[in-house]
Short mmCIF file of C-alpha atoms and ligand atoms in Angstrom, two decimals:
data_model
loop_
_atom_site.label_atom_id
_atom_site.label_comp_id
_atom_site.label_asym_id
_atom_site.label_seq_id
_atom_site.Cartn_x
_atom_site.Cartn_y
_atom_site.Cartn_z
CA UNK A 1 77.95 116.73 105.95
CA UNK A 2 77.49 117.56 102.26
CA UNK A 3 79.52 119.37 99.65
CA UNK A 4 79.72 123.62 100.15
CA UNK A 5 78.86 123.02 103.74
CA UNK A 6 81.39 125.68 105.10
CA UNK A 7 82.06 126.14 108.29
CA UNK A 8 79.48 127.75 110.67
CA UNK A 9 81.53 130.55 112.14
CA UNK A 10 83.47 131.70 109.03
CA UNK A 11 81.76 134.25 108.03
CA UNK A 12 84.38 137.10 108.47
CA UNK A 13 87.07 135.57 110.05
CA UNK A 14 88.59 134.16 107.55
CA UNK A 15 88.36 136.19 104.12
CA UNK A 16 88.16 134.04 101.14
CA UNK A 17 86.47 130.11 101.89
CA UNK A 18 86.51 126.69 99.67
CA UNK A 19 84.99 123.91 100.13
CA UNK A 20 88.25 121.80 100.38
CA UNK A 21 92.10 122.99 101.24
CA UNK A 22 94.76 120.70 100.28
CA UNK A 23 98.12 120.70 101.67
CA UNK A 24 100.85 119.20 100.22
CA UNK A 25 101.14 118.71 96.14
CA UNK A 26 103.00 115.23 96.41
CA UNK A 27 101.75 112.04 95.05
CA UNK A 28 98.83 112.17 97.86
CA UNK A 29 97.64 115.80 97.59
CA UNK A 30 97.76 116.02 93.92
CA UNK A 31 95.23 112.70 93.99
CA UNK A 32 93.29 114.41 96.27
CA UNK A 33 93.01 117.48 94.91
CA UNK A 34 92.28 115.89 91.34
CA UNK A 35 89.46 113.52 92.75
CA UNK A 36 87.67 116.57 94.73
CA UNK A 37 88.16 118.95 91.50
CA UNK A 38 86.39 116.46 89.52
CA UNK A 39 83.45 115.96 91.42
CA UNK A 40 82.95 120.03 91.55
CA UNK A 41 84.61 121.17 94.72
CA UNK A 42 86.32 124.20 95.07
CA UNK A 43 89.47 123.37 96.05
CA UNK A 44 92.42 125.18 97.37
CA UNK A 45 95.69 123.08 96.78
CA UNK A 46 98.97 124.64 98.51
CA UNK A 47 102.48 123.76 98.45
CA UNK A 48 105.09 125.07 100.42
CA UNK A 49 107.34 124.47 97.53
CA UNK A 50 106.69 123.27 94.48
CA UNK A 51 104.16 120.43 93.38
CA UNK A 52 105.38 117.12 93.43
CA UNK A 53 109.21 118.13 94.42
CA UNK A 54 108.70 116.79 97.72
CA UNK A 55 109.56 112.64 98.32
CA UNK A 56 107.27 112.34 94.83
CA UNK A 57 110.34 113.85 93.22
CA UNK A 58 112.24 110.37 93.37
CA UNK A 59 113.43 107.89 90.44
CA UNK A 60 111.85 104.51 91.39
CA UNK A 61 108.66 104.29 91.01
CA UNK A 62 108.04 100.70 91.49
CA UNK A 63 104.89 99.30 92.00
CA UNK A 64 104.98 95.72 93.36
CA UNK A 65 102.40 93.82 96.06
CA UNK A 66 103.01 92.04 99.27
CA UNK A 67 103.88 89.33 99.21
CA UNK A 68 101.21 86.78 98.43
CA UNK A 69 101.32 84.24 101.09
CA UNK A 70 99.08 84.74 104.56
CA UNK A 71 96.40 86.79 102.62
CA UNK A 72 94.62 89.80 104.16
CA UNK A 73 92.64 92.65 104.39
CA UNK A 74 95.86 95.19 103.81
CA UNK A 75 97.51 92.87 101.37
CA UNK A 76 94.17 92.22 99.44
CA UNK A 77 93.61 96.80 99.18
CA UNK A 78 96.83 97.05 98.07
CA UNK A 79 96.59 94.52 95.57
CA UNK A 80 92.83 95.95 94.60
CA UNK A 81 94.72 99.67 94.08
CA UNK A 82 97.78 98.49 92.10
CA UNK A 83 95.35 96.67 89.79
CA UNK A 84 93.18 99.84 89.17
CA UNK A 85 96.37 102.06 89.19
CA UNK A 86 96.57 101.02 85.54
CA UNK A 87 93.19 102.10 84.29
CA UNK A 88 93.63 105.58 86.38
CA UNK A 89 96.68 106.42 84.59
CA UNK A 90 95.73 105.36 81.22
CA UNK A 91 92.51 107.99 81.33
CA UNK A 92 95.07 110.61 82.95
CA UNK A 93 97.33 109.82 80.01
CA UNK A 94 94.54 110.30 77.47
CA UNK A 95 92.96 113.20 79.31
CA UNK A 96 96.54 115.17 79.38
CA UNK A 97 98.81 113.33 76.23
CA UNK A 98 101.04 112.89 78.69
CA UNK A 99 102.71 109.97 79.66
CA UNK A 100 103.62 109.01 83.37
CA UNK A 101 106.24 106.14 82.39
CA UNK A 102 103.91 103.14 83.73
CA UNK A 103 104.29 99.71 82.61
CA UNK A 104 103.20 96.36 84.32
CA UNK A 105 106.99 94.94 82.96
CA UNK A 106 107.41 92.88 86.02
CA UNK A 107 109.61 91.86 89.02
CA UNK A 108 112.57 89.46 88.93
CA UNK A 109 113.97 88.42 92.04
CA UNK A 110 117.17 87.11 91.90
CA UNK A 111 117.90 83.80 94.46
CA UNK A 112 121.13 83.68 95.77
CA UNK A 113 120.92 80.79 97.94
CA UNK A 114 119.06 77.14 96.84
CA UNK A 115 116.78 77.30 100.13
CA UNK A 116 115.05 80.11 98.64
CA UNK A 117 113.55 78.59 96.02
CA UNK A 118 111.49 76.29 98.36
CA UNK A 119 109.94 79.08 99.62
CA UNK A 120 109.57 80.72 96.29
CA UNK A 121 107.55 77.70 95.57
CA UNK A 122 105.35 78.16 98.14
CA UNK A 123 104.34 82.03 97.04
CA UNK A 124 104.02 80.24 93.70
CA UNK A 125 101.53 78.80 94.97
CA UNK A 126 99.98 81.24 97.03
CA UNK A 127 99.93 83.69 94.17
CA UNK A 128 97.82 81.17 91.99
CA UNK A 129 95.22 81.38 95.18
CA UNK A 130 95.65 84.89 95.98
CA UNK A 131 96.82 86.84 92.86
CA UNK A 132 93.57 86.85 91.15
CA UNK A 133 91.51 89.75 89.62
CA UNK A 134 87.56 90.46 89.54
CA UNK A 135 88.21 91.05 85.63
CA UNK A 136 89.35 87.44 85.32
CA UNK A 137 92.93 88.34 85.31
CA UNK A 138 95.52 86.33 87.58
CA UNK A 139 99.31 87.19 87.82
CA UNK A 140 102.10 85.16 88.53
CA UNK A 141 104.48 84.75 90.86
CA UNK A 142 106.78 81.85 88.96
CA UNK A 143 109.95 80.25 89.67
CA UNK A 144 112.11 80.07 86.55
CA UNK A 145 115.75 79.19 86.25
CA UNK A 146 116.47 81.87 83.49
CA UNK A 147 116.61 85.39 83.53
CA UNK A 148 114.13 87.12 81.31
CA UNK A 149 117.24 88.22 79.03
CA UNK A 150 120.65 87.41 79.27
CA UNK A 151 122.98 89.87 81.67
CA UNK A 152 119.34 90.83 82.83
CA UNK A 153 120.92 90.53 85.59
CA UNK A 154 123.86 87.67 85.64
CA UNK A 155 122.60 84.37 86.15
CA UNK A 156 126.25 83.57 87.93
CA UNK A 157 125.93 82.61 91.66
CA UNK A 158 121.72 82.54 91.65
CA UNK A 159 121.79 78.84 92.92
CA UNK A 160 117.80 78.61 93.65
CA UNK A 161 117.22 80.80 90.58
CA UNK A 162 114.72 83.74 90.07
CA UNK A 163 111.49 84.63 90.76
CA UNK A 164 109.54 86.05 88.01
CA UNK A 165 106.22 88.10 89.65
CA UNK A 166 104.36 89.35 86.80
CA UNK A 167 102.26 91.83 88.71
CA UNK A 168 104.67 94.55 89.42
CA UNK A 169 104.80 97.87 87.46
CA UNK A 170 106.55 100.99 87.62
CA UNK A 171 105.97 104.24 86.49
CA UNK A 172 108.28 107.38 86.43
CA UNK A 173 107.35 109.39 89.69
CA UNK A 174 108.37 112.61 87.77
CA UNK A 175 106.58 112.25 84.61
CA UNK A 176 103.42 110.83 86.94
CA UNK A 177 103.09 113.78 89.15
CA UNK A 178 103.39 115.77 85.93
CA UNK A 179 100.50 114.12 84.37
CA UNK A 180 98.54 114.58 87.89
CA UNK A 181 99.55 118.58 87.80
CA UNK A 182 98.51 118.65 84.08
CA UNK A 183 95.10 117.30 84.94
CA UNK A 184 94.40 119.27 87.96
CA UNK A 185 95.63 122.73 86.09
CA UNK A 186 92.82 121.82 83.45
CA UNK A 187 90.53 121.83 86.69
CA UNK A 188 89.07 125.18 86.57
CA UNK A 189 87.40 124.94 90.24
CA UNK A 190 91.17 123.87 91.70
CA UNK A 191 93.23 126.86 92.57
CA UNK A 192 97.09 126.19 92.83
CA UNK A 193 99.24 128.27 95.25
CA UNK A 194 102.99 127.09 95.06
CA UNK A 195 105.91 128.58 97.37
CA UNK A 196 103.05 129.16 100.18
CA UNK A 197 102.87 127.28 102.92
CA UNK A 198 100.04 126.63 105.58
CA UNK A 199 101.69 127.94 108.77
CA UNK A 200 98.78 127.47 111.01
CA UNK A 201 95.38 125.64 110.83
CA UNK A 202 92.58 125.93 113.41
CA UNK A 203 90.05 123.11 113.51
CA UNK A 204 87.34 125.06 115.62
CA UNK A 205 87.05 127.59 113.08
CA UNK A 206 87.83 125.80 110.23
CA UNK A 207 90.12 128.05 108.98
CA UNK A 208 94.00 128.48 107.94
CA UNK A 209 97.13 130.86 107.98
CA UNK A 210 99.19 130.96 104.82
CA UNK A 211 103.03 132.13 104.57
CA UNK A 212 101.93 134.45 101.99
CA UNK A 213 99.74 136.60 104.61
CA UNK A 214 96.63 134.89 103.73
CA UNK A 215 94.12 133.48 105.42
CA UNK A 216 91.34 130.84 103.88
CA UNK A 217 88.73 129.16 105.27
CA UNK A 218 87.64 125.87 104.51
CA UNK A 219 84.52 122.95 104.47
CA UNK A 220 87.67 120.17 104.83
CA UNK A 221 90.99 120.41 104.85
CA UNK A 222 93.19 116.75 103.75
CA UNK A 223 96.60 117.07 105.62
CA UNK A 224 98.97 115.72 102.77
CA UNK A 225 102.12 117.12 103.91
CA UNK A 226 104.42 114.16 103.32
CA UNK A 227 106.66 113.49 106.65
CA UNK A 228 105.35 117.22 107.62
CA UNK A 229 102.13 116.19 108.23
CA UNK A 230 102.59 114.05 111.03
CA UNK A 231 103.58 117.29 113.24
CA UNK A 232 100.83 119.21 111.74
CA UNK A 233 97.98 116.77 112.89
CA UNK A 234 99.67 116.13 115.92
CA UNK A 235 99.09 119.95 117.05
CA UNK A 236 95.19 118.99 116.50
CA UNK A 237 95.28 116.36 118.88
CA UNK A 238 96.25 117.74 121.90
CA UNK A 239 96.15 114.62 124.16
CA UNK A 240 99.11 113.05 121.47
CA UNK A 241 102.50 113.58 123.19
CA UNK A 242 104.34 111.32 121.15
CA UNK A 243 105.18 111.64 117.29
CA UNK A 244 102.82 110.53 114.95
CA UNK A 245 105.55 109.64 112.54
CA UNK A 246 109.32 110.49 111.22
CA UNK A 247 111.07 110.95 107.82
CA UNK A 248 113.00 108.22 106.20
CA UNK A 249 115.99 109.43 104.34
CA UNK A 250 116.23 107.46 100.69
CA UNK A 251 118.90 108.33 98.23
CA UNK A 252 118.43 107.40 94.46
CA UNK A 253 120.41 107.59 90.93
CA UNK A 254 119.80 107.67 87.51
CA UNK A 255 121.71 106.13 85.04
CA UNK A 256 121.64 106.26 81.11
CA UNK A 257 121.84 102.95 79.24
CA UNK A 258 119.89 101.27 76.57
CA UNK A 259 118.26 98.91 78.28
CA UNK A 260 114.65 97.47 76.92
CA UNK A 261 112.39 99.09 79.18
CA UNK A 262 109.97 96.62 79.10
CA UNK A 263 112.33 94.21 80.91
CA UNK A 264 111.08 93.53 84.86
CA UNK A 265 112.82 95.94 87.44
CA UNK A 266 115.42 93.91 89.54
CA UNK A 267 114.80 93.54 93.47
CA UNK A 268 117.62 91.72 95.35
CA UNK A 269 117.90 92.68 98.85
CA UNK A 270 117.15 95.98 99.13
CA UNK A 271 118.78 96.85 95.92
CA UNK A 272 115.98 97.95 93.04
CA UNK A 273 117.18 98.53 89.36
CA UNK A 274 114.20 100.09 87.19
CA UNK A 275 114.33 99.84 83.71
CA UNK A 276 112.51 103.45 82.63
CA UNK A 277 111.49 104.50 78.96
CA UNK A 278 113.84 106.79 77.05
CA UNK A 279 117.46 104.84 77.91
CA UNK A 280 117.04 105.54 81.87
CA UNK A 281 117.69 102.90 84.81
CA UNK A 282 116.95 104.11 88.22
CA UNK A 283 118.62 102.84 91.40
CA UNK A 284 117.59 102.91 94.59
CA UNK A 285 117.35 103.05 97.43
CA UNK A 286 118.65 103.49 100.99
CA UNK A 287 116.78 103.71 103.69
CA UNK A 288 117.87 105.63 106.73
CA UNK A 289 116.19 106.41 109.80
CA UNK A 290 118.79 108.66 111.01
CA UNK A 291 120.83 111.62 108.72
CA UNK A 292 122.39 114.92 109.31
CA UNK A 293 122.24 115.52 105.42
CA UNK A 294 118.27 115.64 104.53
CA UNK A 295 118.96 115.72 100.91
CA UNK A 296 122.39 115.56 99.82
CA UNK A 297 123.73 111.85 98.46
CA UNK A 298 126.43 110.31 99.74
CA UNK A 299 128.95 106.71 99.99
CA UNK A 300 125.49 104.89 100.52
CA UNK A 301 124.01 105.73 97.31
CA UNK A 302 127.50 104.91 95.77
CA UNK A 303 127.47 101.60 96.79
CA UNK A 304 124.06 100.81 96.03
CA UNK A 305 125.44 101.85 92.16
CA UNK A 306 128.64 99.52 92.56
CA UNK A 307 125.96 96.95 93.25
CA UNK A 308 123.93 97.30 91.03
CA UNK A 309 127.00 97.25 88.15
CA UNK A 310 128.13 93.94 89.47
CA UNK A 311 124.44 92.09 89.56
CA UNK A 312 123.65 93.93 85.77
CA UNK A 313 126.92 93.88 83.81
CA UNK A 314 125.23 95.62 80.82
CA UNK A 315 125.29 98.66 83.38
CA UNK A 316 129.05 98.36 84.03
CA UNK A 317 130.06 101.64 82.84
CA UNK A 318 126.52 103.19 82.36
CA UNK A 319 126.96 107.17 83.47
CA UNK A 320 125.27 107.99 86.02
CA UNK A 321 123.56 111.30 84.97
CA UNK A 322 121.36 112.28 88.14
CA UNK A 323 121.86 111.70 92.19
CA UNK A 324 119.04 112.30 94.39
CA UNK A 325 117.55 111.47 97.94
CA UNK A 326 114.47 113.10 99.60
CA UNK A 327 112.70 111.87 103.10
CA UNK A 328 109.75 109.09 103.27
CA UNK A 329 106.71 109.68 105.59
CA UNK A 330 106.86 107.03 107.65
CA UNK A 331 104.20 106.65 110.59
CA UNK A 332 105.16 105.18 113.82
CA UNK A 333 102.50 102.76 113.48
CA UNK A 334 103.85 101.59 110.07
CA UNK A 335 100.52 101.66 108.06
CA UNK A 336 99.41 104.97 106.04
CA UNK A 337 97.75 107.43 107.95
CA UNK A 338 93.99 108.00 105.87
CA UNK A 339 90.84 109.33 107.16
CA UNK A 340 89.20 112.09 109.41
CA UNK A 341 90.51 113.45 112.91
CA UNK A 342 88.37 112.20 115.82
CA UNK A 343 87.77 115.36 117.41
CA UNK A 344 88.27 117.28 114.41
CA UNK A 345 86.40 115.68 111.57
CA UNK A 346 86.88 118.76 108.97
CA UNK A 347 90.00 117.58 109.27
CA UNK A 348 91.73 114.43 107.28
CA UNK A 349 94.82 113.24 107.22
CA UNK A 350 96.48 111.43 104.19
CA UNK A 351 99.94 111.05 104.51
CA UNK A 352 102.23 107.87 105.86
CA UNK A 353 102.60 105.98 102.54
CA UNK A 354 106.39 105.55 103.29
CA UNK A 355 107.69 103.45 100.56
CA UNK A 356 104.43 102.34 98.76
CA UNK A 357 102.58 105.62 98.42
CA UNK A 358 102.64 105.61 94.20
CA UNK A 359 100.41 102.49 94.00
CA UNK A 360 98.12 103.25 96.51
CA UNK A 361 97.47 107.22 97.00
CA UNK A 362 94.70 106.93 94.36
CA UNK A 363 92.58 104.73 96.61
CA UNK A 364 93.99 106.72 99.68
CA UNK A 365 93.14 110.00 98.23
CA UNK A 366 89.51 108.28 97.46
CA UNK A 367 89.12 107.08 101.00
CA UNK A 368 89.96 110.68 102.12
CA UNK A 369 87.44 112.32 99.75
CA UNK A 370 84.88 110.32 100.98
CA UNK A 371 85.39 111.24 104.24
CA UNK A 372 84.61 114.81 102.77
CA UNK A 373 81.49 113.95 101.67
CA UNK A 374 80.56 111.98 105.04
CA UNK A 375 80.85 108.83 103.88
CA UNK A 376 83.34 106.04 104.39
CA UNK A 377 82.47 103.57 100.97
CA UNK A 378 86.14 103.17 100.34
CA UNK A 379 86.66 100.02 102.37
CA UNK A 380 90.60 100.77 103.84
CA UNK A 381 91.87 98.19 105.98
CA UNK A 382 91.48 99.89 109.37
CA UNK A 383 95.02 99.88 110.56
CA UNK A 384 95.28 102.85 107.91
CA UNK A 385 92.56 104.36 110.11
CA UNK A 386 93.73 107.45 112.93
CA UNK A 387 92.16 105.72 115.83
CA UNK A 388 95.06 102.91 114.92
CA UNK A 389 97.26 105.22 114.84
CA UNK A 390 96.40 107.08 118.06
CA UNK A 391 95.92 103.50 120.11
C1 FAD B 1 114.62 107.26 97.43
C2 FAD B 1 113.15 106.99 97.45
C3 FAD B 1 112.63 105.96 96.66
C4 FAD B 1 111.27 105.67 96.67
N1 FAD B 1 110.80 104.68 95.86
C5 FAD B 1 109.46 104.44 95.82
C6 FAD B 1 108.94 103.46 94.93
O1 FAD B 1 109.68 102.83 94.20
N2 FAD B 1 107.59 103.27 94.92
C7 FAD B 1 106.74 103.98 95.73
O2 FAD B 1 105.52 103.77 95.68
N3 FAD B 1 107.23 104.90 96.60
C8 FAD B 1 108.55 105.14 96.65
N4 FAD B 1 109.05 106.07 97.52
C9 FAD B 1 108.14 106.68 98.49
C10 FAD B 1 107.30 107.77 97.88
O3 FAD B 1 108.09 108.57 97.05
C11 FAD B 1 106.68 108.60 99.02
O4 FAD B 1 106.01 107.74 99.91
C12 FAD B 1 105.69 109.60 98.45
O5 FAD B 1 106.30 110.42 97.51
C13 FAD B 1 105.08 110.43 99.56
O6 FAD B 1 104.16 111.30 98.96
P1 FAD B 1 103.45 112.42 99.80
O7 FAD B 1 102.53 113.13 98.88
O8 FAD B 1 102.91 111.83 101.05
O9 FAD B 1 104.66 113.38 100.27
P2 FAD B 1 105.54 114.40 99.43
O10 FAD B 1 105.77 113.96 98.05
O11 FAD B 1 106.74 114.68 100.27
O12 FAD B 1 104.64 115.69 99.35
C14 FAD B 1 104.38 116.51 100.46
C15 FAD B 1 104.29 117.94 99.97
O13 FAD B 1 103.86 118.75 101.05
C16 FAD B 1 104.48 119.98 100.95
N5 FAD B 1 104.44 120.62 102.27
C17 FAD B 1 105.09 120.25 103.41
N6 FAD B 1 104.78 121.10 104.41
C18 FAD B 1 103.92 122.01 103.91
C19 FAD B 1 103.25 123.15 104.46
N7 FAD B 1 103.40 123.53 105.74
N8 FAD B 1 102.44 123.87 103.65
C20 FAD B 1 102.26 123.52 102.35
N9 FAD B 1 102.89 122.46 101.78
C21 FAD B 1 103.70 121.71 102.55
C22 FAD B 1 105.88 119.66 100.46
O14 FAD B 1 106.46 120.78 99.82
C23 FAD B 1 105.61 118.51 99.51
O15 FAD B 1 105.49 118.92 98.16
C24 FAD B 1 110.40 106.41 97.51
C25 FAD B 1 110.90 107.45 98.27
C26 FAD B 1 112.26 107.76 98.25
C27 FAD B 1 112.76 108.90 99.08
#
């Protein structure tokens, strides 16, 4: 398959053609759609509402690695795509003079209980074997019986200590999906259609429905409809009766406090605090597999803040000056859901990133446009792969 190879039978069914359609303008489309524009497609990016509102719309934006004991293929990607995250974002940054909040500041993990710091030991150790970079970097992942600052967060009560991993970064999600819009509206072979949605996609004629009365046909179309998609490719695979994945429901809050933002984001059971530029702390996040309330904030997110004030005292009466949740795309196998459909291979699904999709859905989105082009160099650990997902 090469570039501009349209579909055989579009010729006059569907009116206008490109060689790529995009759906979805989160974290995963916008990559996508970036990466294709770049290399000269014509590309057709739509968004039901509008880009990067979606899950991409959160606070967080922490970027941390597996943990770096029992080493493998999925551990060693993700570790490869946070790494190169950096250098992506800096050229974004310097293409747009925009800035998308990123800073490898860190990870301190607080340890409540004096077991834990064997084990801590033992990733200590694991990270000196495993954390290692091609560019001769290595990052740590160090027990230390100090916070980084004092308050940062109270050392009170942390009777094994902390762990300091110096590998994590975070970014802002908002400001990075602005930088990614910013660069793809500078594209002037990507065409941006926001408030229309794709209401109906047929493989055999490579060709797609639009809300706004449209129609468009396509060379390849990347599926990168957040929790959405999974529905969406499910209708192409008529054989799948069961879902190919759900939404998680995650609340998060903002709070205002000087706090040095190069200080590492806080991780203590589920609880994240994520020092931002500009006096902003996020908090996050819940995690809920079943709601009635998609995207309202509730008692949850409230205690997650009353946490968060008692482990970082310095946030004690910090305002907090936005509330927000939004759903995860979570696929039943776990993994992210990456590459062409087997009966279908115009079409290519890039969706599933759950809770790790801002450090990886460069690599994801390259891994998809490869499969564009017919060819498969991005080397993604294969239970990202649909036929994992479909067995
Ligand atoms: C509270 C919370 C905290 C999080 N924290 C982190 C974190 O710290 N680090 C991290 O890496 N990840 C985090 N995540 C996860 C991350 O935000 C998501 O995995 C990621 O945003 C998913 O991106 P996406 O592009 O797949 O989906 P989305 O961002 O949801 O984008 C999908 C887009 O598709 C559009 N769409 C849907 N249907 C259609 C249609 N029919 N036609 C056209 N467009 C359509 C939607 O409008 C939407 O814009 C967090 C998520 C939440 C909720």
């Amino acid at each position: 398959m090469t570039v501009g190879d349209k579909a055989p039978n579009l010729a006059g069914q569907w009116g206008h053609a490109v060689d790529l359609l995009v759906v979805g303008g989160g974290v995963m489309g916008l990559w996508a759609a970036l990466k294709a524009g770049r290399a000269g497609l014509d590309v057709l990016l739509v968004d039901e509402g509008r880009l990067g509102q979606g899950a991409s719309y959160g606070h967080l934006g922490a970027l941390m690695a597996h943990m770096p004991d029992k080493w493998n293929a999925k551990k060693q990607f993700q570790f490869d795509a946070l790494l190169s995250l950096e250098t992506e974002v800096r050229v974004l940054e310097t293409e747009t003079g925009l800035s998308a909040g990123y800073a490898r500041s860190g990870r301190l993990i607080p340890l409540p209980k004096p077991h834990l710091r064997d084990i801590a030991q033992r990733h200590e150790a694991d990270a000196k074997l495993n954390w290692n970079a091609v560019d001769g970097r290595s990052f740590e992942w160090r027990v230390t019986d100090v916070p980084p600052a004092p308050g940062w967060p109270q050392a009170e009560g942390m009777e094994g200590g902390f762990v300091l991993d110096t590998f994590a970064a975070r970014a802002n999600p908002r400001a990075f999906t602005a930088v990614l819009i910013a660069a793809i509206r500078a594209l002037p072979n990507v065409t941006v259609l926001e408030g229309v949605a794709l209401d109906n996609l047929d493989a055999a004629s490579a060709g797609a429905a639009l809300s706004s009365g449209e129609t468009v046909g396509f060379s390849h179309a990347i599926i990168a409809a957040g929790y959405k998609a999974f529905p969406m490719l499910q209708r192409l695979l008529p054989a799948r009766e069961e879902p190919l994945g759900m939404a998680v429901k995650g609340q998060s809050a903002v709070m205002a406090a000087e706090i040095d933002p190069s200080l590492p984001l806080i991780f203590l059971d589920g609880l994240y605090v994520v020092p931002h530029e500009g006096g902003r702390v996020a908090i996050g996040s819940t995690s809920e597999n079943t709601f009635d309330e998609p995207f309202t904030t509730d008692e949850q997110l409230e205690e997650l803040i009353a946490r968060a004030r008692q482990l970082v005292p310095m946030l004690k009466d910090a305002p907090v000056i936005d509330r927000w949740a939004g759903l995860r795309p979570k696929a039943m196998a776990r993994d992210p859901l990456v590459g062409p459909l087997p009966d279908a291979e115009r079409i290519i699904a890039l969706t599933g990133g759950f809770k790790v999709s801002f450090g990886i859905a460069h690599r994801l989105a390259d891994a998809a446009f490869q499969s564009v082009l017919g060819l498969a160099d991005v080397d993604i650990p294969p239970s990202f792969r649909v036929p994992h997902h479909l067995g």
